[in-house]
Coordinates of C-alpha atoms and ligand atoms in Angstrom, one line a residue:
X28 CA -96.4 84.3 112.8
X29 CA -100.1 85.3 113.0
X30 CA -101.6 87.4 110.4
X31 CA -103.1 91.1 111.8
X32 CA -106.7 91.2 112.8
X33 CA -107.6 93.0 109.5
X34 CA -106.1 90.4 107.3
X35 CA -108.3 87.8 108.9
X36 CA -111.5 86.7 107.2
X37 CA -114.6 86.8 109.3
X38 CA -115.7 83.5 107.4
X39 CA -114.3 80.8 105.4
X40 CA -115.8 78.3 103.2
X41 CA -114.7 74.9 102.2
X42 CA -114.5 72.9 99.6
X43 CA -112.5 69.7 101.5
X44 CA -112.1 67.6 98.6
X45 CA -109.7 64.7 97.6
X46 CA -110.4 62.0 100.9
X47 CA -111.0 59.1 97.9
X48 CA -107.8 59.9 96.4
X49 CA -105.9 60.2 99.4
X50 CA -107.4 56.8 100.2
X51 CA -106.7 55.1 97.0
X52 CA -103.1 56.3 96.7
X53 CA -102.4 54.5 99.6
X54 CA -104.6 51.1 98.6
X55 CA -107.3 52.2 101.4
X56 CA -111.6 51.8 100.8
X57 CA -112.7 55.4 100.3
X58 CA -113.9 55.3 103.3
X59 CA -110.3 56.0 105.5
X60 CA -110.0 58.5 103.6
X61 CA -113.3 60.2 104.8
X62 CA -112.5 59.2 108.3
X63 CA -108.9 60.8 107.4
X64 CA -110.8 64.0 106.3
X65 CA -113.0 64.3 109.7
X66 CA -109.8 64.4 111.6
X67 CA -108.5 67.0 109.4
X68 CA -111.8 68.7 110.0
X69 CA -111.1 68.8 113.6
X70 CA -107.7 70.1 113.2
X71 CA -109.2 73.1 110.8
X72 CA -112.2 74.2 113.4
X73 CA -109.1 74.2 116.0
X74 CA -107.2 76.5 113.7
X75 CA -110.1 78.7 113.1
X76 CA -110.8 78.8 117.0
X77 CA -107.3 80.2 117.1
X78 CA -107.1 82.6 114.1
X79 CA -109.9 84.1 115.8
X80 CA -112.2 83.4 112.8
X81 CA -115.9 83.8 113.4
X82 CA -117.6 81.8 111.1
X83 CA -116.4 78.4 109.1
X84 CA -119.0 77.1 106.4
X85 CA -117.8 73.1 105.3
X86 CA -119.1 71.2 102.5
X87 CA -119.4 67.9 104.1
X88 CA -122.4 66.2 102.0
X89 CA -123.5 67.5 98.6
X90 CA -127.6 67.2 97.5
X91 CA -125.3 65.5 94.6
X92 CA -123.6 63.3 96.8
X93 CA -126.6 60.9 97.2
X94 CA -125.2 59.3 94.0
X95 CA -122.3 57.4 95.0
X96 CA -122.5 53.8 95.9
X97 CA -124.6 53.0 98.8
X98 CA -122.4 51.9 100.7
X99 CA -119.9 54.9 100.8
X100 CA -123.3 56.9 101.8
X101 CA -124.2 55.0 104.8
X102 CA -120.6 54.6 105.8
X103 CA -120.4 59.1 105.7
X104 CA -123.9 59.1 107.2
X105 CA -122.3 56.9 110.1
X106 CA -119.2 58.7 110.0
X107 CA -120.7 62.4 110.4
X108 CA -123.5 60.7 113.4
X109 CA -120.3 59.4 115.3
X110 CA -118.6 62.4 114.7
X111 CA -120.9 64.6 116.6
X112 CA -121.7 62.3 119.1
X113 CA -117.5 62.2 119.8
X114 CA -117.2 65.8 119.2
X115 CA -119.8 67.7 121.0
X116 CA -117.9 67.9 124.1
X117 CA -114.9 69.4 122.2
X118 CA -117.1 71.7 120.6
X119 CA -118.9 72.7 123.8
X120 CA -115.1 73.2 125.8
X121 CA -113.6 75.2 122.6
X122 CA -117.1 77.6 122.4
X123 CA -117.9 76.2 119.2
X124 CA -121.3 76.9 118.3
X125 CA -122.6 74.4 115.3
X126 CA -125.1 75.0 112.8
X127 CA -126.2 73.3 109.4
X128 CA -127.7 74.3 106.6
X129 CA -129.0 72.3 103.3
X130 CA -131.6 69.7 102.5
X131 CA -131.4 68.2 106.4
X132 CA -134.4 66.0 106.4
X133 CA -133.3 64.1 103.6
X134 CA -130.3 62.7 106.3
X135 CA -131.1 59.4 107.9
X136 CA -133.3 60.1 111.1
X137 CA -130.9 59.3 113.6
X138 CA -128.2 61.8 112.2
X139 CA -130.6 64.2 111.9
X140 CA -131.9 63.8 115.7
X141 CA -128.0 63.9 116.5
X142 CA -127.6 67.2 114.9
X143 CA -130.1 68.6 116.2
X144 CA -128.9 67.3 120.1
X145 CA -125.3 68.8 119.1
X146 CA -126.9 72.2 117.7
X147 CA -128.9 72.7 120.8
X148 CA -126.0 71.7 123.3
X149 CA -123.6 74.0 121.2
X150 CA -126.2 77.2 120.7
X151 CA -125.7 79.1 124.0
X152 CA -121.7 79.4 122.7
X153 CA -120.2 82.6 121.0
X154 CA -116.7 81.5 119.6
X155 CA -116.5 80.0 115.9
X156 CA -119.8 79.1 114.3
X157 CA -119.2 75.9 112.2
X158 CA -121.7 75.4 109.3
X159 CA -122.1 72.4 108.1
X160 CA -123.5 71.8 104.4
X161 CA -125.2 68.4 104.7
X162 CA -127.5 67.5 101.6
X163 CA -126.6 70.7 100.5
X164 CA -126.6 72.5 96.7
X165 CA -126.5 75.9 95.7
X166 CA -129.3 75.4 93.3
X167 CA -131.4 73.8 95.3
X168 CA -130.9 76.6 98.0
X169 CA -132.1 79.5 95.5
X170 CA -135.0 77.6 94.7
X171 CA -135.8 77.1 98.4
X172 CA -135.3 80.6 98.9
X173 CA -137.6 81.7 95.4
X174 CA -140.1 79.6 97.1
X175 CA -140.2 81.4 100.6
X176 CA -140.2 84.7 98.9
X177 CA -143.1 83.8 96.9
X178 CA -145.1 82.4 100.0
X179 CA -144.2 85.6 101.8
X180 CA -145.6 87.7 99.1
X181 CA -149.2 85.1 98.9
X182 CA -149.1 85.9 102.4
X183 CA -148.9 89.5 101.8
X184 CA -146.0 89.8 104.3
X185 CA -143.5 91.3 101.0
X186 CA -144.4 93.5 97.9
X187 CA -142.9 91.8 95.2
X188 CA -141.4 95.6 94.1
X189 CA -139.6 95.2 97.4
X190 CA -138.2 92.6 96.4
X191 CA -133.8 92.8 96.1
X192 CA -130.6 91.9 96.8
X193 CA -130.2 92.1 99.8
X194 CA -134.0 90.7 101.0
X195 CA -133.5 87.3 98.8
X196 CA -130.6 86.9 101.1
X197 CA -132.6 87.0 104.0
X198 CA -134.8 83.9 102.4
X199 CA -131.5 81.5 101.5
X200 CA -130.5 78.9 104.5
X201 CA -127.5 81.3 105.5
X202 CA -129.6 83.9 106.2
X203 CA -128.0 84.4 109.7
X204 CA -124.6 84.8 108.4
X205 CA -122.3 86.8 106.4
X206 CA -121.1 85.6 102.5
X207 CA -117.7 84.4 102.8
X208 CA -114.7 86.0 102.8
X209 CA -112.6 83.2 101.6
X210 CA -113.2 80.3 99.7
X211 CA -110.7 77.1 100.3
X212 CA -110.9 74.1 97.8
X213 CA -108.4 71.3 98.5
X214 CA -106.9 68.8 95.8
X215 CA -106.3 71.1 93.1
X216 CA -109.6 71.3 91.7
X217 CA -110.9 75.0 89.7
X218 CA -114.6 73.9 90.2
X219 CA -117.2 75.6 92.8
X220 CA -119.6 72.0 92.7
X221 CA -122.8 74.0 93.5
X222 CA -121.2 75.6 96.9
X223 CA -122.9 78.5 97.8
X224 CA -123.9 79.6 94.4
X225 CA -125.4 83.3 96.1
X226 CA -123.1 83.4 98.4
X227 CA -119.6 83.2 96.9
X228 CA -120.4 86.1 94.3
X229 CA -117.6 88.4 95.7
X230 CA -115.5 85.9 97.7
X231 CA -111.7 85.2 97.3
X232 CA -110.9 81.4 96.3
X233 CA -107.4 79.5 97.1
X234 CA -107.0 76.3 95.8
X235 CA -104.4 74.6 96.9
X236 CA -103.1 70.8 95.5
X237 CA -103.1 69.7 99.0
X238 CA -105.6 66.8 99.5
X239 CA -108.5 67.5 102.3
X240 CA -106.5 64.7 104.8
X241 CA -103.4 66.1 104.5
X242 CA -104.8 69.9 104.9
X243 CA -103.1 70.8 108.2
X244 CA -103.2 74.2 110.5
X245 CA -100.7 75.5 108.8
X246 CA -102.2 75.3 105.1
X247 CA -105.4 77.1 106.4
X248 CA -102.7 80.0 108.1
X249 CA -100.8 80.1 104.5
X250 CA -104.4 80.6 103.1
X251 CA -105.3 83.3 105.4
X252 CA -102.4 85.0 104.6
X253 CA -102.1 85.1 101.0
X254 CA -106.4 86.4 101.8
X255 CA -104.5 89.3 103.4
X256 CA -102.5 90.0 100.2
X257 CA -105.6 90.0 98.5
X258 CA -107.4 93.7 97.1
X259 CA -111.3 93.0 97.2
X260 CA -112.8 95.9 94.9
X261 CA -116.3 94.4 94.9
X262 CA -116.5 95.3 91.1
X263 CA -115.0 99.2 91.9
X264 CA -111.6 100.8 91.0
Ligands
LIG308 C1 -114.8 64.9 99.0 O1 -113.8 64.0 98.7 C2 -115.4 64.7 100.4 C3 -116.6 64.4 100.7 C4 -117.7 64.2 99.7 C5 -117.1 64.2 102.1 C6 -116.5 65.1 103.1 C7 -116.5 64.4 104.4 C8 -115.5 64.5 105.3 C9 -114.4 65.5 105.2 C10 -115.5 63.7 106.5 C11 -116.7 63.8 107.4 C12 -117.1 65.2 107.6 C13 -117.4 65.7 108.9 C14 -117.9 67.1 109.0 C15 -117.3 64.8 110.0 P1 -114.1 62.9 97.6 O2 -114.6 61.7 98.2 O3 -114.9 63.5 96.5 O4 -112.6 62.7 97.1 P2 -112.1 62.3 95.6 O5 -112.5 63.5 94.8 O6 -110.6 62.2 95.8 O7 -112.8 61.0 95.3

């Protein structure tokens, strides 16, 4: 059964964790299991496409990320280029509009050039907006965004009394978008990792023991649903 329109988050977040265990428990090189976790990726921006949900954030590279093994960073690096170059179509036919947010020029040059191709073929669309976090870090996204606002004020473009809430927002990489409704975080783990620091302030979280591979349509409806349980007081009574 689908859940009402009300009950539906306008955007969800992921956490898609657990690809190296998923990989290991079944004696694979970590790398299956990412390439496991992009086809569950493809399955969960299908399921958003039909839960009519407008906006789907994934953390699919952390800035922290840069620290594995080499060779497990060039084989994501190759993974995520090869995804868009395979998926664009897909996203183009299901209205799929892609964007990305994080450190991006710190991605090799020719994933970044294919971003940038799949962003511009995808931007006239106005179904689900996937976000990708690539080189991404809530930390580093705050400082980015003190920086701006203190360029903006040397410009003379902000008083720094003007300064709140709601204008720092504007000066953070997901300044187009709304915070989260939901947060998802496969394999069990209590831990936000330096995802949308800002953002998540107010957001639900479900975390389910699932790991990211095996995370199917139907988890991300169960997820939705128990969302619609939910009572979001924003701090009120
Ligand atoms: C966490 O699992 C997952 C990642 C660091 C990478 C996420 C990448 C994908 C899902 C595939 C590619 C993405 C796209 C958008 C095509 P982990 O490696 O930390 O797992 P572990 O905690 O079990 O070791």
């Amino acid at each position: 059964m689908a859940p009402s329109a009300k009950s539906v988050p306008q955007h969800v977040a992921i956490i898609m964790d657990g690809n190296g265990r998923w990989a290991k428990s079944r004696g694979l090189p970590r790398i299956k299991g990412h390439e496991a976790g992009a086809k569950a990726v493809r399955e969960c921006v299908e399921g958003c496409g039909d839960l009519k949900i407008e906006y789907l954030t994934l953390y699919a590279f952390s800035a922290e990320n840069w620290q594995r093994p080499k060779s497990e960073v060039f084989a994501l690096m190759r993974l995520l280029e090869k995804f868009l170059k395979e998926k664009t179509p897909e996203l183009l036919e299901k209205n799929v509009r892609l964007q990305a947010i994080g450190r991006l020029t710190n991605l090799p040059e020719a994933c970044q050039k294919q971003l940038h191709k799949s962003i511009e073929a995808t931007a006239g669309n106005n179904g689900l907006t996937l976000i990708l976090a690539l080189s991404y870090g809530g930390r580093l996204e705050i400082i980015d965004g003190i920086k701006s606002l203190l360029r903006a004020v040397e410009l003379g473009h902000i008083d720094k009394a003007m300064i709140d809430v709601e204008m720092f927002s504007k000066h953070l990489y997901t300044r187009y978008y709304p915070d989260p409704d939901l947060l998802i975080r496969t394999s069990g783990e209590m831990r936000l990792s330096n995802f949308l620091l800002w953002q998540l302030s107010y957001t639900e979280m479900f975390v389910t023991p699932k790991l990211w591979p095996d995370f199917t349509k139907k988890d991300l409806l169960a997820a939705v649903e128990e969302f619609g349980r939910r009572q979001r007081r924003y701090g009120a009574v």
